[in-house]
Coordinates of C-alpha atoms and ligand atoms in Angstrom, one line a residue:
M1 CA -17.4 23.4 -24.9
S2 CA -17.1 25.6 -21.9
E3 CA -19.1 28.3 -21.1
S4 CA -17.8 31.1 -22.9
G5 CA -17.7 29.3 -26.3
A6 CA -14.1 30.5 -27.2
R7 CA -11.1 28.4 -25.3
P8 CA -11.6 24.5 -24.2
R9 CA -11.9 24.5 -20.4
V10 CA -8.9 22.4 -18.4
F11 CA -8.9 20.9 -15.5
S12 CA -6.3 19.0 -14.2
G13 CA -4.5 17.6 -10.5
I14 CA -1.6 16.1 -8.9
Q15 CA -1.6 14.5 -5.1
P16 CA 0.3 16.2 -2.2
S17 CA 1.7 12.7 -2.0
G18 CA 5.2 13.4 -1.8
D19 CA 8.2 15.0 -3.9
L20 CA 7.1 16.5 -7.4
H21 CA 9.6 14.3 -9.9
L22 CA 10.7 14.1 -13.7
G23 CA 7.6 12.2 -14.7
T24 CA 4.8 14.3 -12.7
Y25 CA 6.7 17.2 -14.7
L26 CA 7.0 15.8 -18.1
G27 CA 3.5 13.6 -18.3
A28 CA 1.6 16.6 -16.4
L29 CA 3.2 19.9 -15.5
R30 CA 5.2 20.7 -18.8
Q31 CA 1.6 20.4 -20.7
W32 CA -0.2 22.3 -18.6
V33 CA 2.4 25.2 -19.0
E34 CA 2.4 24.5 -22.8
H35 CA -1.2 25.0 -23.3
Q36 CA -2.2 27.6 -20.6
H37 CA -2.4 31.1 -22.6
E38 CA -5.0 28.7 -25.0
R39 CA -7.3 27.5 -22.5
E40 CA -9.2 28.1 -19.2
N41 CA -7.3 26.3 -16.8
V42 CA -8.2 24.8 -13.2
F43 CA -5.4 23.3 -11.9
C44 CA -5.7 21.6 -8.4
V45 CA -3.5 20.0 -5.7
V46 CA -5.6 17.1 -5.0
D47 CA -5.2 16.8 -1.0
L48 CA -8.0 14.8 -0.5
H49 CA -7.0 11.9 -3.3
A50 CA -3.9 11.7 -1.2
I51 CA -5.3 11.1 2.0
T52 CA -6.7 7.5 0.4
V53 CA -3.4 6.0 2.1
P54 CA -2.4 6.3 5.5
E55 CA 1.0 6.9 5.2
A56 CA -0.2 10.8 3.6
I57 CA -2.5 11.3 6.9
D58 CA -0.3 13.9 8.5
P59 CA -1.7 16.9 10.2
K60 CA 1.0 19.1 9.3
G61 CA 3.3 17.8 6.9
L62 CA 0.3 17.7 4.9
K63 CA -0.5 21.4 4.5
A64 CA 2.8 22.2 4.1
K65 CA 3.2 19.5 1.0
S66 CA 0.0 20.8 -0.6
R67 CA 1.9 24.4 -0.2
E68 CA 5.2 22.8 -1.6
V69 CA 2.8 21.8 -5.0
A70 CA 1.4 24.6 -5.3
A71 CA 4.5 26.7 -5.1
L72 CA 5.7 23.6 -7.6
Y73 CA 3.1 24.2 -10.0
F74 CA 4.0 28.5 -10.5
A75 CA 7.8 27.6 -10.2
S76 CA 7.4 25.1 -13.6
G77 CA 5.9 28.3 -15.6
I78 CA 2.2 28.5 -14.8
D79 CA 0.7 31.9 -14.6
P80 CA -0.9 32.7 -11.0
D81 CA -2.9 35.5 -13.6
A82 CA -4.2 33.6 -16.0
N83 CA -4.9 30.1 -14.0
L84 CA -6.7 28.7 -11.3
V85 CA -4.6 26.9 -8.5
F86 CA -6.3 26.2 -5.3
V87 CA -6.2 23.0 -2.7
Q88 CA -8.7 20.5 -3.6
S89 CA -10.1 20.3 0.2
H90 CA -10.8 24.2 0.4
V91 CA -13.5 23.7 -2.0
R92 CA -16.2 21.6 -0.2
E93 CA -18.3 21.2 -3.5
H94 CA -15.4 18.5 -4.5
A95 CA -16.3 16.1 -1.3
E96 CA -20.5 16.9 -1.7
L97 CA -20.4 15.8 -5.4
T98 CA -18.8 12.8 -5.1
W99 CA -21.3 11.5 -3.0
L100 CA -24.2 12.4 -5.7
L101 CA -21.9 10.3 -8.0
N102 CA -21.3 7.4 -5.5
C103 CA -25.4 7.1 -5.6
T104 CA -25.0 7.2 -9.0
T105 CA -22.3 5.2 -10.4
P106 CA -22.0 1.4 -10.2
L107 CA -19.4 -0.5 -8.2
G108 CA -18.3 -2.6 -10.4
W109 CA -16.8 0.0 -12.6
L110 CA -14.3 0.6 -10.0
H111 CA -13.5 -2.6 -9.2
R112 CA -12.1 -2.9 -12.7
M113 CA -9.9 0.4 -12.2
T114 CA -6.2 -1.0 -12.8
Q115 CA -4.8 1.2 -10.6
F116 CA -6.6 0.0 -7.6
K117 CA -5.9 -2.9 -8.6
A118 CA -1.9 -2.4 -8.5
K119 CA -2.6 -0.3 -5.2
S120 CA -5.0 -2.7 -3.4
D121 CA -2.6 -5.8 -4.0
A122 CA 0.8 -4.3 -2.2
R123 CA -1.1 -3.4 0.9
E124 CA -3.2 -5.7 3.2
S125 CA -5.5 -3.2 4.4
V126 CA -7.4 -0.5 2.1
S127 CA -9.5 2.2 2.6
T128 CA -13.1 2.7 0.9
G129 CA -11.4 5.9 0.0
L130 CA -8.8 4.0 -2.4
L131 CA -11.7 2.0 -4.3
D132 CA -13.5 5.4 -4.4
Y133 CA -10.8 7.2 -5.7
P134 CA -11.8 7.8 -9.3
V135 CA -14.9 9.1 -8.2
L136 CA -14.0 11.7 -6.5
Q137 CA -11.4 12.4 -9.3
A138 CA -14.8 12.9 -11.6
A139 CA -16.2 15.5 -9.3
D140 CA -13.0 17.2 -9.6
I141 CA -13.2 17.2 -13.5
L142 CA -17.2 17.1 -13.5
L143 CA -17.7 20.4 -11.6
Y144 CA -15.7 22.7 -13.7
D145 CA -17.5 21.9 -17.3
T146 CA -14.3 21.0 -18.0
D147 CA -13.5 19.7 -22.1
L148 CA -9.6 18.5 -21.8
V149 CA -7.7 16.7 -18.7
P150 CA -4.1 16.7 -19.5
V151 CA -2.6 13.8 -17.6
G152 CA 0.0 11.2 -17.9
E153 CA -1.0 7.6 -19.3
D154 CA -1.9 6.2 -15.6
Q155 CA -4.5 8.4 -15.9
V156 CA -6.7 7.8 -18.8
Q157 CA -8.3 5.0 -17.4
H158 CA -9.8 7.0 -14.5
V159 CA -10.6 10.0 -17.2
E160 CA -12.9 7.6 -19.4
L161 CA -14.7 6.7 -16.2
T162 CA -15.5 9.8 -15.2
R163 CA -17.0 10.2 -19.2
D164 CA -19.0 7.3 -18.6
I165 CA -20.4 8.5 -14.8
A166 CA -21.3 11.8 -16.4
Q167 CA -23.1 9.9 -19.1
R168 CA -24.7 8.0 -17.2
F169 CA -26.0 10.8 -15.1
N170 CA -27.2 13.1 -17.9
H171 CA -28.8 10.3 -19.2
L172 CA -31.0 9.2 -16.6
F173 CA -31.4 12.3 -15.1
G174 CA -31.0 15.1 -17.5
E175 CA -28.2 17.0 -19.5
V176 CA -26.0 18.1 -16.0
F177 CA -22.4 17.2 -17.1
T178 CA -20.0 18.5 -19.7
L179 CA -18.2 15.1 -21.3
P180 CA -14.3 15.6 -20.8
D181 CA -11.1 14.4 -22.8
A182 CA -7.8 13.3 -21.7
T183 CA -5.1 14.3 -23.6
V184 CA -1.6 12.7 -23.4
P185 CA 1.8 14.6 -24.4
P186 CA 3.5 13.6 -27.2
S187 CA 6.7 12.6 -25.0
G188 CA 7.3 11.9 -21.4
A189 CA 3.7 10.8 -21.1
R190 CA 5.2 7.4 -18.8
V191 CA 8.4 8.2 -17.4
M192 CA 9.6 5.3 -15.9
G193 CA 12.0 4.6 -12.6
F194 CA 15.8 5.0 -12.7
D195 CA 16.3 2.2 -10.8
D196 CA 13.7 -0.4 -12.5
P197 CA 12.6 1.0 -16.0
D198 CA 9.8 -1.6 -16.0
A199 CA 7.7 0.6 -13.7
K200 CA 6.4 3.7 -14.0
M201 CA 8.2 6.5 -12.2
S202 CA 6.3 7.3 -9.0
K203 CA 5.9 9.4 -6.1
S204 CA 5.3 7.1 -3.8
V205 CA 8.2 4.4 -4.7
A206 CA 10.6 7.6 -4.8
Q207 CA 9.4 7.6 -0.6
E208 CA 11.8 4.0 -0.5
R209 CA 14.1 4.0 -2.9
D210 CA 16.9 6.7 -3.4
R211 CA 18.0 6.0 -7.0
H212 CA 13.8 5.8 -8.6
A213 CA 13.3 9.0 -9.3
V214 CA 14.7 12.1 -10.1
N215 CA 12.7 15.0 -7.7
L216 CA 12.3 18.0 -8.9
L217 CA 14.0 19.7 -5.4
D218 CA 17.0 17.2 -5.7
D219 CA 20.0 18.8 -5.2
E220 CA 22.3 18.4 -8.1
S221 CA 24.8 15.7 -6.5
V222 CA 21.5 13.7 -5.5
I223 CA 20.3 14.1 -9.1
K224 CA 23.6 13.2 -10.9
K225 CA 24.0 9.9 -8.6
T226 CA 20.6 9.1 -9.6
V227 CA 21.0 9.5 -13.5
M228 CA 24.4 8.2 -13.7
S229 CA 23.1 4.6 -11.6
A230 CA 20.4 4.6 -13.9
V231 CA 19.9 0.8 -14.4
T232 CA 20.8 -0.1 -18.2
D233 CA 22.1 -3.3 -19.8
S234 CA 25.4 -4.4 -21.0
G235 CA 24.5 -3.5 -24.5
R236 CA 25.6 -0.8 -27.3
E237 CA 22.3 -0.3 -28.7
F238 CA 20.9 2.8 -29.2
R239 CA 18.3 2.3 -31.7
F240 CA 15.4 2.6 -29.2
E241 CA 13.3 -0.4 -30.9
H242 CA 16.1 -2.9 -30.2
A243 CA 17.2 -1.1 -26.7
G244 CA 16.4 -2.5 -23.6
A245 CA 14.2 -0.5 -21.4
G246 CA 16.6 1.4 -19.3
V247 CA 17.8 3.1 -22.4
R248 CA 14.6 3.1 -24.2
N249 CA 14.0 5.2 -21.2
L250 CA 17.0 7.1 -21.1
L251 CA 16.4 8.1 -24.7
G252 CA 12.6 8.8 -24.1
V253 CA 13.7 11.3 -21.3
L254 CA 16.2 13.3 -23.7
R255 CA 13.4 13.2 -26.3
S256 CA 11.2 14.7 -24.4
L257 CA 13.3 17.3 -22.9
T258 CA 15.3 18.1 -26.0
G259 CA 13.0 17.8 -28.7
E260 CA 15.2 15.9 -31.2
S261 CA 13.9 12.3 -32.7
Y262 CA 14.9 8.8 -31.7
E263 CA 16.7 8.5 -35.3
A264 CA 19.0 11.5 -34.3
L265 CA 19.3 10.3 -31.2
A266 CA 20.6 6.4 -32.3
D267 CA 23.1 8.7 -35.1
R268 CA 24.5 10.7 -32.3
Y269 CA 25.9 7.7 -29.8
E270 CA 26.6 5.0 -32.4
G271 CA 29.8 3.7 -31.0
R272 CA 30.0 4.8 -28.1
G273 CA 28.7 3.8 -24.6
Y274 CA 26.0 4.2 -22.5
G275 CA 28.0 6.5 -19.9
D276 CA 27.6 9.4 -22.8
L277 CA 24.4 9.1 -22.9
K278 CA 23.4 9.6 -19.5
K279 CA 26.0 12.8 -19.1
D280 CA 23.9 14.1 -21.5
V281 CA 20.3 13.3 -20.1
L282 CA 22.2 14.8 -16.7
E283 CA 22.7 17.9 -18.4
A284 CA 19.1 18.0 -19.7
I285 CA 17.8 17.1 -16.5
L286 CA 19.7 20.0 -14.7
E287 CA 18.8 22.3 -17.3
T288 CA 15.3 21.9 -17.0
V289 CA 15.2 21.8 -13.1
R290 CA 17.6 24.6 -12.8
P291 CA 15.3 27.9 -13.2
I292 CA 12.2 25.6 -11.6
R293 CA 14.3 25.3 -8.4
E294 CA 15.2 28.8 -8.5
R295 CA 11.7 30.1 -8.7
Y296 CA 10.3 27.8 -5.9
E297 CA 12.8 29.4 -3.5
A298 CA 10.8 32.7 -3.8
Y299 CA 7.8 31.4 -3.4
A300 CA 8.7 29.3 -0.6
A301 CA 10.1 32.5 0.9
D302 CA 6.6 34.4 1.5
P303 CA 4.3 31.3 2.4
A304 CA 1.3 34.5 3.6
E305 CA 1.2 35.4 -0.1
L306 CA 1.0 31.9 -1.2
D307 CA -2.0 31.3 0.9
A308 CA -3.3 34.3 -0.3
I309 CA -3.4 33.2 -3.9
L310 CA -5.0 29.9 -3.1
A311 CA -7.5 31.2 -0.6
R312 CA -8.6 33.8 -4.0
N313 CA -8.5 31.3 -5.9
A314 CA -10.2 28.8 -4.2
D315 CA -13.3 31.5 -2.9
R316 CA -13.4 31.6 -7.2
A317 CA -13.5 28.2 -7.9
R318 CA -15.9 27.6 -5.6
E319 CA -18.4 30.1 -7.4
H320 CA -18.0 27.6 -10.7
A321 CA -18.1 24.4 -8.5
A322 CA -21.3 26.0 -6.6
R323 CA -23.4 25.8 -9.9
T324 CA -22.8 22.4 -11.4
L325 CA -23.4 20.8 -7.8
K326 CA -26.5 22.9 -7.5
R327 CA -27.3 21.3 -10.9
A328 CA -26.9 18.0 -10.1
Q329 CA -28.1 18.7 -6.6
D330 CA -31.7 19.7 -8.6
A331 CA -31.3 16.9 -11.0
L332 CA -31.7 14.2 -8.2
G333 CA -34.1 16.0 -6.1
V334 CA -31.8 17.0 -2.8
G335 CA -30.5 20.2 -1.8
A336 CA -32.7 23.4 -0.5
Ligands
LIG1 P1 1.4 8.7 -6.9 O1 2.9 7.5 -6.4 O2 1.6 9.1 -5.2 O3 0.7 7.3 -7.5 P2 2.6 9.3 -8.9 O4 4.2 9.6 -9.0 O5 2.0 8.4 -9.7 O6 2.1 9.5 -7.4 P3 0.2 11.4 -9.6 O7 0.2 12.6 -8.4 O8 -0.5 10.7 -9.6 O9 1.8 10.8 -9.2 O10 0.1 11.9 -10.6 C1 0.2 13.4 -11.2 C2 0.4 13.1 -12.5 O11 1.8 13.3 -13.1 C3 -0.7 12.9 -13.1 O12 -0.9 13.4 -14.6 C4 0.3 11.4 -13.8 O13 0.0 11.0 -15.4 C5 1.3 12.2 -14.2 N1 2.6 11.4 -13.9 C6 3.1 10.9 -12.7 N2 4.4 10.2 -12.7 C7 4.2 9.9 -14.2 C8 5.1 9.3 -15.0 N3 6.1 8.3 -13.9 N4 5.6 9.3 -15.8 C9 4.6 10.4 -16.8 N5 3.4 10.9 -15.8 C10 3.6 10.7 -14.7
LIG2 N1 -5.9 10.7 -10.0 C1 -4.6 11.6 -10.6 C2 -5.1 13.0 -9.4 C3 -6.0 13.8 -10.4 C4 -6.6 14.3 -11.4 C5 -8.0 14.9 -10.6 C6 -5.4 14.3 -12.0 C7 -6.8 13.8 -9.6 N2 -8.3 14.9 -9.6 C8 -8.6 15.5 -12.1 C9 -6.7 15.0 -13.7 C10 -7.7 15.5 -13.4 C11 -3.4 11.3 -10.5 O1 -3.3 10.6 -9.3 N3 -2.6 11.6 -10.7

């Protein structure tokens, strides 16, 4: 449990590597918001993770993107007075603990990460940072004595690796780190691409393909085109277990947005066409993103205020991070 003993401590983050989409909202942001007042939360914009791929390195654009992602955290309902929200690179301790953990983590563990395999297979040349990415993620989590890490399904392996890294360190050098657990939402943990329901909806793919994702800041006309052109088969099956991947994805999104069960949805659409399902998915998405977009505009209109909030929070985060880093340094015999 966290230092206070009362509320579990939470850490999670999203990379400023593109536009936040429905998958990021349902898999991560919404569960952060739902439980924010029961927990002590640290929500980070993980820009050091973003630069593990060269296309994210953009001196002017990346800082703006980090601000945009922070504003979207608040616009999605994260209360700025009740949570710590900051940009990862503003707290140097993240990079520094990563080095210490690099030196105590077996290289073979990193080669087993499925996300590294997927991302590196798609590239001719890969940075050292891309392989080391899960160690930076472990540093993020461990610096704040985190109990819970709310993420989508694709990140569970990284959180399990974080536990292994912490356990090994504690075993070899003394009890320094709290062991975290991943939490995955009951629905929406894996939203698939609307243009390719066999692959996870992803920010990077969305940059290349127009109809892949619904982005939280897309215009309504764009969202309409994306949802109405979602790939389905030509059948009429609405029972989740029997439907094709595209229809299962639409049913999953609708269930996640409305809270209705798959049985209720199958009954409702029986004898109807997939066009009706798409219209309802569209309506549910628009109702969700409209208020987010409105609140986002308010934050975007005052970048100086946003920067001030992020700077204050980074100062507070640094205090906690520095204490943990000191414990790790002392355990290894480095540092002043
Ligand atoms: P990239 O394509 O740049 O790797 P991404 O779209 O996968 O990005 P991340 O920043 O890696 O997004 O993920 C942020 C959070 O959102 C993580 O907790 C992740 O598990 C969750 N998430 C991302 N995509 C989805 C998805 N399609 N369905 C459910 N959760 C998702
Ligand atoms: N790797 C994660 C982003 C991330 C993260 C974290 C999530 C970086 N550090 C710590 C949870 C906890 C991703 O790509 N979604």
